[in-house]
Coordinates of C-alpha atoms in Angstrom, one line a residue:
M140 CA 73.9 54.0 109.1
L141 CA 71.0 54.9 111.3
K142 CA 71.0 54.2 115.0
R143 CA 67.7 53.1 116.4
T144 CA 66.3 52.5 119.9
P145 CA 66.5 48.7 120.8
V146 CA 63.3 46.8 120.5
Y147 CA 62.4 44.4 123.4
L148 CA 60.0 41.5 123.3
T149 CA 57.7 42.0 126.3
K150 CA 56.7 39.2 128.6
A151 CA 53.1 39.8 127.8
G152 CA 53.7 39.7 124.1
R153 CA 55.7 36.5 124.5
D154 CA 53.4 34.6 126.7
T155 CA 50.1 35.6 125.1
K156 CA 48.8 33.2 122.5
E157 CA 47.0 35.0 119.7
P158 CA 43.7 33.6 118.4
E159 CA 43.9 32.0 114.9
P160 CA 42.0 34.9 113.1
F161 CA 44.5 37.4 114.5
R162 CA 47.4 35.3 113.4
E163 CA 46.0 35.0 109.9
S164 CA 45.5 38.8 109.8
L165 CA 49.1 39.3 110.7
E166 CA 50.3 36.9 108.0
A167 CA 48.1 38.7 105.5
I168 CA 49.6 42.1 106.5
F169 CA 53.1 40.5 106.3
E170 CA 52.5 39.3 102.8
A171 CA 50.8 42.4 101.6
S172 CA 53.7 44.7 102.6
Y173 CA 55.1 46.7 99.7
D174 CA 58.6 46.4 101.3
G175 CA 60.4 43.1 101.6
I176 CA 60.5 41.6 105.1
Y177 CA 63.1 39.1 106.1
I178 CA 63.2 37.7 109.7
T179 CA 65.9 35.5 111.3
D180 CA 66.2 34.2 114.8
G181 CA 68.9 35.2 117.3
E182 CA 71.3 32.8 115.6
A183 CA 70.8 34.4 112.1
V184 CA 68.7 31.5 110.9
T185 CA 66.0 32.5 108.4
I186 CA 62.5 32.0 109.8
M187 CA 60.2 34.2 107.7
V188 CA 60.3 35.8 104.2
N189 CA 57.5 37.6 102.4
K190 CA 56.6 37.8 98.7
S191 CA 58.0 41.3 98.3
Y192 CA 61.4 40.2 99.4
E193 CA 61.3 37.4 96.8
S194 CA 60.4 39.9 94.1
V195 CA 63.2 42.3 95.0
S196 CA 65.9 39.8 95.6
G197 CA 65.0 37.2 93.0
L198 CA 65.4 34.5 95.7
R199 CA 62.8 31.9 96.6
R200 CA 61.7 31.6 100.2
E201 CA 62.0 27.8 100.2
D202 CA 65.7 28.2 99.4
M203 CA 66.0 30.7 102.3
L204 CA 63.9 29.3 105.2
G205 CA 66.0 27.4 107.7
Q206 CA 69.2 28.7 106.1
S207 CA 71.9 30.5 108.2
M208 CA 72.7 34.0 107.0
H209 CA 76.4 33.2 107.5
D210 CA 76.1 30.4 104.9
L211 CA 74.1 32.6 102.5
V212 CA 76.8 35.3 102.5
N213 CA 79.6 32.8 102.2
R214 CA 77.9 31.2 99.2
H215 CA 77.4 34.7 97.7
V216 CA 73.6 34.2 97.6
I217 CA 73.4 37.6 99.4
S218 CA 76.1 40.2 98.9
Q219 CA 75.9 41.8 102.3
S220 CA 73.9 41.1 105.4
G221 CA 72.3 43.7 107.6
T222 CA 71.2 40.9 109.9
L223 CA 74.8 40.0 110.7
L224 CA 75.7 43.6 111.3
A225 CA 72.8 44.1 113.6
L226 CA 73.7 41.0 115.6
E227 CA 77.3 42.1 115.8
R228 CA 76.6 45.7 116.8
R229 CA 73.4 44.9 118.8
E230 CA 71.6 47.9 117.3
A231 CA 69.6 48.7 114.2
V232 CA 71.7 49.3 111.0
T233 CA 70.8 50.6 107.6
I234 CA 72.8 49.7 104.5
E235 CA 72.5 49.6 100.7
Q236 CA 72.3 46.3 99.0
V237 CA 72.4 45.2 95.3
F238 CA 70.7 41.9 94.4
R239 CA 71.4 39.6 91.5
T240 CA 68.3 40.8 89.8
G241 CA 70.1 44.2 89.4
K242 CA 67.7 45.8 91.8
R243 CA 69.1 48.1 94.5
A244 CA 67.6 48.3 98.0
I245 CA 67.9 50.2 101.3
I246 CA 67.7 47.6 104.1
T247 CA 67.2 48.2 107.8
S248 CA 67.8 45.3 110.2
T249 CA 66.5 45.8 113.7
P250 CA 67.4 43.3 116.5
I251 CA 64.6 42.3 118.9
F252 CA 65.7 41.7 122.5
N253 CA 64.2 39.6 125.3
E254 CA 64.0 40.5 129.0
K255 CA 67.5 39.1 129.5
D256 CA 68.8 41.5 126.8
Q257 CA 69.4 38.7 124.4
I258 CA 68.6 39.0 120.7
V259 CA 65.9 36.6 119.9
M260 CA 65.2 37.7 116.3
V261 CA 66.3 40.2 113.7
V262 CA 63.6 41.9 111.5
T263 CA 64.9 43.3 108.2
N264 CA 62.9 45.8 106.1
V265 CA 63.9 45.9 102.4
R266 CA 62.9 48.9 100.3
D267 CA 63.3 48.7 96.5
V268 CA 65.0 52.0 95.4
T269 CA 66.0 50.9 91.9
E270 CA 63.6 53.3 90.2
L271 CA 64.7 56.1 92.5
Y272 CA 68.4 55.5 91.6
S273 CA 67.4 55.4 88.0
L274 CA 65.7 58.8 88.3
Q275 CA 68.7 60.2 90.2
K276 CA 71.0 59.0 87.4
E277 CA 68.9 60.5 84.7
L278 CA 68.7 63.8 86.7
A279 CA 72.5 63.8 87.1
E280 CA 73.0 63.1 83.4
S281 CA 70.6 65.8 82.5
R282 CA 72.4 68.3 84.8
E283 CA 75.7 67.2 83.3
R284 CA 74.3 67.9 79.8
N285 CA 73.0 71.2 80.8
Q286 CA 76.3 72.1 82.5
Q287 CA 78.1 71.1 79.3
Y288 CA 75.9 73.3 77.2
Y289 CA 76.3 76.1 79.7
T290 CA 80.0 76.0 79.6
E291 CA 80.3 75.6 75.9
L292 CA 77.5 77.9 74.8
E293 CA 75.9 79.9 77.5
L294 CA 79.2 81.5 78.5
L295 CA 79.5 82.7 75.0
R296 CA 75.9 84.1 75.0
R297 CA 75.3 87.7 75.7
R298 CA 71.9 89.4 75.6
V299 CA 72.4 92.9 74.4
G300 CA 70.4 95.7 75.9
R301 CA 69.0 98.6 74.0
N302 CA 71.6 101.0 75.4
E303 CA 74.9 99.3 74.4
R304 CA 77.3 102.2 74.8
M305 CA 80.1 103.1 72.4
I306 CA 82.4 106.0 73.3
A307 CA 82.7 108.2 70.3
E308 CA 83.9 111.7 70.8
D309 CA 86.3 111.7 67.9
P310 CA 84.7 112.9 64.6
A311 CA 86.3 109.9 62.7
M312 CA 84.7 107.4 65.2
K313 CA 81.4 109.2 65.0
A314 CA 81.4 108.6 61.2
V315 CA 82.0 104.9 61.8
L316 CA 79.0 104.7 64.2
R317 CA 76.8 106.4 61.6
V318 CA 77.5 103.6 59.2
A319 CA 77.0 101.1 62.0
D320 CA 73.6 102.5 62.8
K321 CA 72.5 102.2 59.1
V322 CA 73.8 98.6 58.9
A323 CA 72.1 97.6 62.1
E324 CA 68.7 98.2 60.7
L325 CA 69.2 96.2 57.5
D326 CA 69.6 92.7 59.0
I327 CA 72.4 91.8 56.5
P328 CA 75.8 90.2 57.1
V329 CA 78.5 92.6 58.3
L330 CA 82.3 92.3 58.0
L331 CA 84.2 94.2 60.7
Q332 CA 87.8 94.8 59.9
G333 CA 90.6 96.3 61.9
E334 CA 93.7 95.8 64.0
T335 CA 93.8 93.4 67.0
G336 CA 92.2 95.0 70.0
C337 CA 90.7 98.0 68.3
G338 CA 87.1 97.3 69.4
K339 CA 85.6 95.2 66.7
Q340 CA 83.8 93.0 69.3
E341 CA 82.3 96.1 71.0
L342 CA 81.2 97.5 67.7
A343 CA 79.5 94.2 66.9
R344 CA 77.6 94.3 70.2
Y345 CA 76.6 97.9 69.4
I346 CA 75.2 96.8 66.0
V347 CA 73.2 94.1 67.6
S348 CA 71.8 96.5 70.2
K349 CA 70.4 98.6 67.4
S350 CA 69.0 95.7 65.4
R351 CA 65.6 94.1 65.4
R352 CA 67.2 91.0 66.9
R353 CA 68.4 92.8 69.9
K354 CA 66.1 90.8 72.3
E355 CA 67.3 87.5 70.9
K356 CA 70.4 85.5 71.6
F357 CA 73.8 86.9 70.6
I358 CA 76.7 84.4 70.6
E359 CA 80.3 85.2 70.0
V360 CA 82.7 82.6 68.7
N361 CA 86.5 83.0 68.4
C362 CA 87.3 80.8 65.4
S363 CA 91.0 80.8 66.2
A364 CA 90.4 79.2 69.7
Y365 CA 89.4 75.7 68.4
S366 CA 90.7 73.0 66.3
E367 CA 88.9 72.4 63.0
E368 CA 87.0 69.4 64.3
M369 CA 86.0 71.0 67.6
L370 CA 84.9 74.2 65.8
E371 CA 82.7 72.3 63.4
R372 CA 81.0 70.5 66.3
E373 CA 80.6 73.8 68.2
L374 CA 79.1 75.6 65.2
F375 CA 77.0 72.9 63.6
G376 CA 76.4 70.5 66.4
A377 CA 76.7 66.7 66.3
A378 CA 74.1 64.0 65.5
D379 CA 73.4 61.2 67.9
T380 CA 75.4 58.2 66.7
T381 CA 75.0 56.0 69.7
G382 CA 71.2 55.9 70.2
G383 CA 71.7 57.1 73.8
G384 CA 70.6 60.7 73.5
T385 CA 69.8 63.6 71.3
G386 CA 73.3 64.5 70.2
K387 CA 75.0 67.9 70.6
I388 CA 73.2 71.2 69.8
G389 CA 75.4 73.6 67.8
I390 CA 75.7 77.4 68.1
F391 CA 73.8 78.2 64.9
E392 CA 70.9 76.1 66.2
L393 CA 71.1 77.7 69.7
A394 CA 71.1 81.2 68.2
N395 CA 68.2 80.6 65.8
G396 CA 66.4 83.9 65.4
G397 CA 69.4 85.8 66.8
T398 CA 72.9 86.8 65.9
V399 CA 76.3 85.0 65.7
L400 CA 79.6 86.9 65.7
L401 CA 82.4 84.9 64.1
R402 CA 85.6 86.4 65.4
E403 CA 88.8 85.9 63.3
V404 CA 86.7 84.4 60.5
G405 CA 89.9 84.2 58.3
E406 CA 91.0 81.2 60.4
L407 CA 88.1 79.0 59.2
S408 CA 89.2 75.9 57.3
A409 CA 88.2 75.2 53.7
G410 CA 85.6 72.6 54.9
L411 CA 84.0 75.0 57.4
Q412 CA 84.0 77.8 54.8
M413 CA 82.0 75.6 52.4
R414 CA 79.5 74.7 55.2
L415 CA 79.2 78.4 56.0
V416 CA 78.4 79.3 52.4
R417 CA 75.6 76.7 52.4
L418 CA 74.2 78.2 55.6
M419 CA 74.3 81.7 54.3
Q420 CA 72.8 80.9 50.9
A421 CA 70.1 78.3 51.8
H422 CA 69.8 78.9 55.6
L423 CA 70.3 75.1 56.0
L424 CA 72.6 73.1 58.2
S425 CA 73.3 69.5 59.0
R426 CA 74.8 68.3 62.2
V427 CA 78.2 66.6 62.1
G428 CA 77.4 62.9 61.4
G429 CA 73.8 63.7 60.5
S430 CA 72.1 63.7 57.1
V431 CA 68.8 65.5 57.8
P432 CA 69.2 69.3 57.1
Q433 CA 67.3 71.8 59.2
T434 CA 66.4 75.4 58.6
V435 CA 67.9 78.2 60.8
D436 CA 67.5 81.9 60.8
V437 CA 70.7 83.5 62.0
R438 CA 72.2 86.9 61.2
L439 CA 76.0 86.6 60.8
L440 CA 78.6 89.2 61.8
A441 CA 82.2 88.4 61.2
S442 CA 85.4 90.2 62.3
T443 CA 89.0 89.8 61.2
C444 CA 92.3 91.5 61.7
T445 CA 93.7 90.0 58.4
D446 CA 93.2 91.1 54.8
L447 CA 90.6 88.7 53.5
K448 CA 90.9 90.0 50.0
K449 CA 94.6 89.0 50.1
L450 CA 93.6 85.5 51.4
V451 CA 91.2 85.2 48.5
A452 CA 93.9 86.0 46.1
E453 CA 96.1 83.4 47.8
R454 CA 93.2 80.8 47.5
R455 CA 93.1 80.5 51.3
F456 CA 89.6 82.0 51.6
R457 CA 86.6 81.2 49.4
E458 CA 85.7 84.0 47.1
D459 CA 82.0 83.3 47.3
L460 CA 82.1 83.4 51.2
Y461 CA 84.1 86.7 51.0
Y462 CA 81.4 88.4 49.0
L463 CA 78.6 86.9 51.1
L464 CA 80.2 88.4 54.2
N465 CA 81.4 91.6 52.6
V466 CA 78.0 93.1 51.8
L467 CA 78.8 96.2 53.8
P468 CA 82.2 96.2 55.4
I469 CA 83.1 98.5 58.3
Q470 CA 86.7 99.4 59.0
M471 CA 87.2 99.8 62.8
L472 CA 89.7 102.6 63.6
P473 CA 92.8 102.0 65.6
L474 CA 93.0 104.1 68.8
R475 CA 95.7 106.3 67.4
Q476 CA 93.3 107.4 64.7
R477 CA 90.6 108.4 67.2
R478 CA 92.6 110.4 69.6
E479 CA 89.7 112.4 70.9
D480 CA 88.3 109.1 72.4
I481 CA 91.5 108.3 74.3
I482 CA 90.8 110.4 77.4
P483 CA 87.0 109.5 77.6
L484 CA 88.0 105.8 77.3
A485 CA 90.7 106.1 79.9
E486 CA 88.2 107.8 82.3
E487 CA 85.6 105.1 81.6
F488 CA 88.1 102.4 82.3
C489 CA 89.1 104.3 85.5
I490 CA 85.5 104.2 86.7
Q491 CA 85.2 100.5 86.0
T492 CA 88.5 99.8 87.8
N493 CA 87.5 101.9 90.8
K494 CA 84.3 99.8 91.1
K495 CA 86.2 96.6 90.7
Y496 CA 88.8 97.3 93.4
H497 CA 86.7 99.6 95.5
R498 CA 89.1 102.5 94.9
R499 CA 88.6 106.3 94.5
K500 CA 91.5 107.1 92.2
R501 CA 91.7 109.5 89.3
F502 CA 94.2 110.6 86.6
S503 CA 95.9 113.9 86.7
Q504 CA 95.5 116.2 83.7
M505 CA 99.1 115.5 82.8
A506 CA 98.6 111.7 82.9
L507 CA 95.6 112.0 80.6
L508 CA 97.5 114.2 78.2
A509 CA 100.4 111.7 78.3
M510 CA 98.0 108.9 77.3
K511 CA 96.5 111.0 74.6
S512 CA 100.0 111.5 73.1
Y513 CA 100.9 107.8 73.1
S514 CA 100.4 105.8 69.9
W515 CA 98.7 102.7 71.5
P516 CA 99.9 99.9 69.3
G517 CA 97.9 97.5 71.4
N518 CA 94.7 99.6 71.0
L519 CA 91.9 99.4 73.5
Q520 CA 93.3 96.3 75.3
E521 CA 96.6 98.1 75.9
L522 CA 94.8 101.2 77.2
H523 CA 92.7 99.1 79.5
N524 CA 95.8 97.3 80.9
V525 CA 97.7 100.5 81.4
V526 CA 94.8 102.1 83.3
E527 CA 94.3 99.1 85.5
S528 CA 97.9 98.6 86.3
A529 CA 98.4 102.3 87.1
M530 CA 95.5 102.3 89.4
I531 CA 96.6 99.1 91.2
L532 CA 100.3 100.1 91.6
S533 CA 100.1 103.8 92.3
S534 CA 100.2 104.7 96.0
D535 CA 98.4 108.1 95.6
E536 CA 94.8 108.9 94.9
I537 CA 96.0 111.0 91.9
I538 CA 97.7 109.1 89.2
D539 CA 100.6 111.0 87.5
P540 CA 102.4 110.3 84.2
E541 CA 105.2 108.5 85.9
D542 CA 102.7 105.9 87.1
L543 CA 101.8 104.9 83.5
A544 CA 103.4 101.8 82.1
I545 CA 103.6 103.1 78.5
Y546 CA 106.7 102.9 76.4
T547 CA 106.3 105.2 73.5
G548 CA 108.4 104.9 70.4
R549 CA 108.4 108.7 69.9
N550 CA 109.8 111.4 72.1
P551 CA 107.0 114.1 72.1
T552 CA 109.5 117.0 72.5
R553 CA 111.8 116.0 69.8
G554 CA 109.9 114.0 67.2
S555 CA 112.8 111.4 66.8
A556 CA 111.8 107.8 66.2
A557 CA 112.9 104.8 68.2
S558 CA 112.1 101.2 67.7
F559 CA 109.8 99.5 70.1
G560 CA 111.8 97.5 72.6
E561 CA 114.9 99.7 72.5
P562 CA 116.1 101.1 75.9
V563 CA 114.4 104.3 76.7
D564 CA 114.6 106.8 79.6
L565 CA 110.9 106.8 80.5
K566 CA 111.3 109.2 83.4
R567 CA 113.1 111.7 81.1
M568 CA 110.5 111.4 78.4
V569 CA 107.6 112.0 80.8
E570 CA 109.5 115.1 82.2
D571 CA 110.0 116.4 78.7
M572 CA 106.3 116.1 78.0
E573 CA 105.4 117.8 81.2
L574 CA 107.7 120.7 80.5
K575 CA 106.3 121.0 77.0
Y576 CA 102.7 121.3 78.3
I577 CA 103.7 123.7 81.1
R578 CA 105.5 126.0 78.6
N579 CA 102.7 125.9 76.1
A580 CA 100.1 126.7 78.8
Y581 CA 102.0 129.6 80.1
Q582 CA 102.6 130.9 76.6
K583 CA 98.9 130.6 75.8
F584 CA 97.5 132.2 79.0
G585 CA 100.4 134.6 80.0
N586 CA 99.9 134.0 83.7
V587 CA 100.6 131.2 86.2
R588 CA 97.1 131.0 87.6
D589 CA 95.2 130.3 84.4
A590 CA 98.0 128.2 83.0
A591 CA 98.0 126.0 86.1
R592 CA 94.2 125.7 86.0
S593 CA 94.3 124.5 82.4
L594 CA 96.6 121.7 83.4
G595 CA 94.7 120.7 86.6
M596 CA 97.4 122.0 88.9
D597 CA 97.4 124.6 91.7
P598 CA 99.7 127.6 90.9
S599 CA 102.4 126.6 93.5
T600 CA 102.7 123.2 91.9
F601 CA 102.9 124.8 88.5
V602 CA 105.8 127.1 89.5
R603 CA 107.6 124.3 91.4
K604 CA 107.4 121.9 88.5
R605 CA 108.5 124.5 85.9
K606 CA 111.5 125.5 88.1
K607 CA 112.5 121.9 88.6
L608 CA 112.2 120.8 85.0
E609 CA 113.8 123.9 83.5
G610 CA 116.6 123.7 86.0
R611 CA 117.7 120.1 85.0
G612 CA 118.8 121.3 81.5
E613 CA 117.6 120.1 78.2
G614 CA 119.9 117.0 78.2

């Protein structure tokens, strides 16, 4: 509520008798006001009402004049009275009011005082803000819809730059990228296969970055993250069945002209597989609940860690969809089959983590060699987790092998197998690996200085470690 300076009726204003033309002019102004005006005396009895007030409130002035505001409120003719509040508080008040016409108004009631500080009348200004509220509501609904699309779709969207980077130092991985480069230019569906976490998503982004659609929208959808009904609405949209809006736009519509990656495509239900076949063959889709098809131009990439051919044989995946997607499949390599990439990837993750946590840590040569020797059953995600946890938990700037949370199923010095999850002496395994590299380096270079340099150590550390490790026995 707004507080206003009290208005006093001056003696000159009270005693002076206005000429008739002046009074008529005041009445004309009173009636011409866009805002409603409602005036009571000091006892809250209505003495004047203009036409605008009648229009806003739906009340007739003949039913109001001479009526006490107390009675009007008690009889629910008026929902709330600014006049009574102004009389009670002896100051101007501003409140919201809703009339039986459905219109909303902002009303300001101002008490008029005489020279004895008595309220002789209350003047209420009534401004119709129904249209303003309506516009605010539409704006809020529009923002809500935009926010919904943002959360559901825009968080999935990723504009891919021209320089999407893939680390590929290993010859086997370089061969995969050569195939990806050729596929990118052809604008055909691509099926990316490989173990969980091996980098299929990153390879898809690389392909898009090399394609003619690289400047258009790229949306990734994890098919296993939704129920069948929700996924259908996300992909194909939903028609307006209430008449109150435009319905829900789907991902294929949103990505028109661009690219969609369907992750875990093997999780699609039979119904969605059928709809996807129609989309790929005829480039047509219909929203859920709608009957009017529309044309879309979308390039489809799909990824899976399951054997789709086996699913086809088991009749769990449509054969026609399999061949539509499998025009040129790419097998993404697990990390253990691209060992020359492990150290570059670990160093890249190290740079990213340093930026993230404002650190300046790095891995020792022995730690990098330990990571290169590990089998990485969790692929890139496991490597990333190991790098990040080591950089967070280690107390030194240099991260050593014992800081790495990796439990290998193979002792690198013995070649014996152990099942994942069995108790292992991690400290002993790391020491065995260190001793192996120290001995190999010394055997190769024949002197402490060069052997130590090859392992990123100073000569005194090399000698101290060799003496310590050889002195503990082979166990």
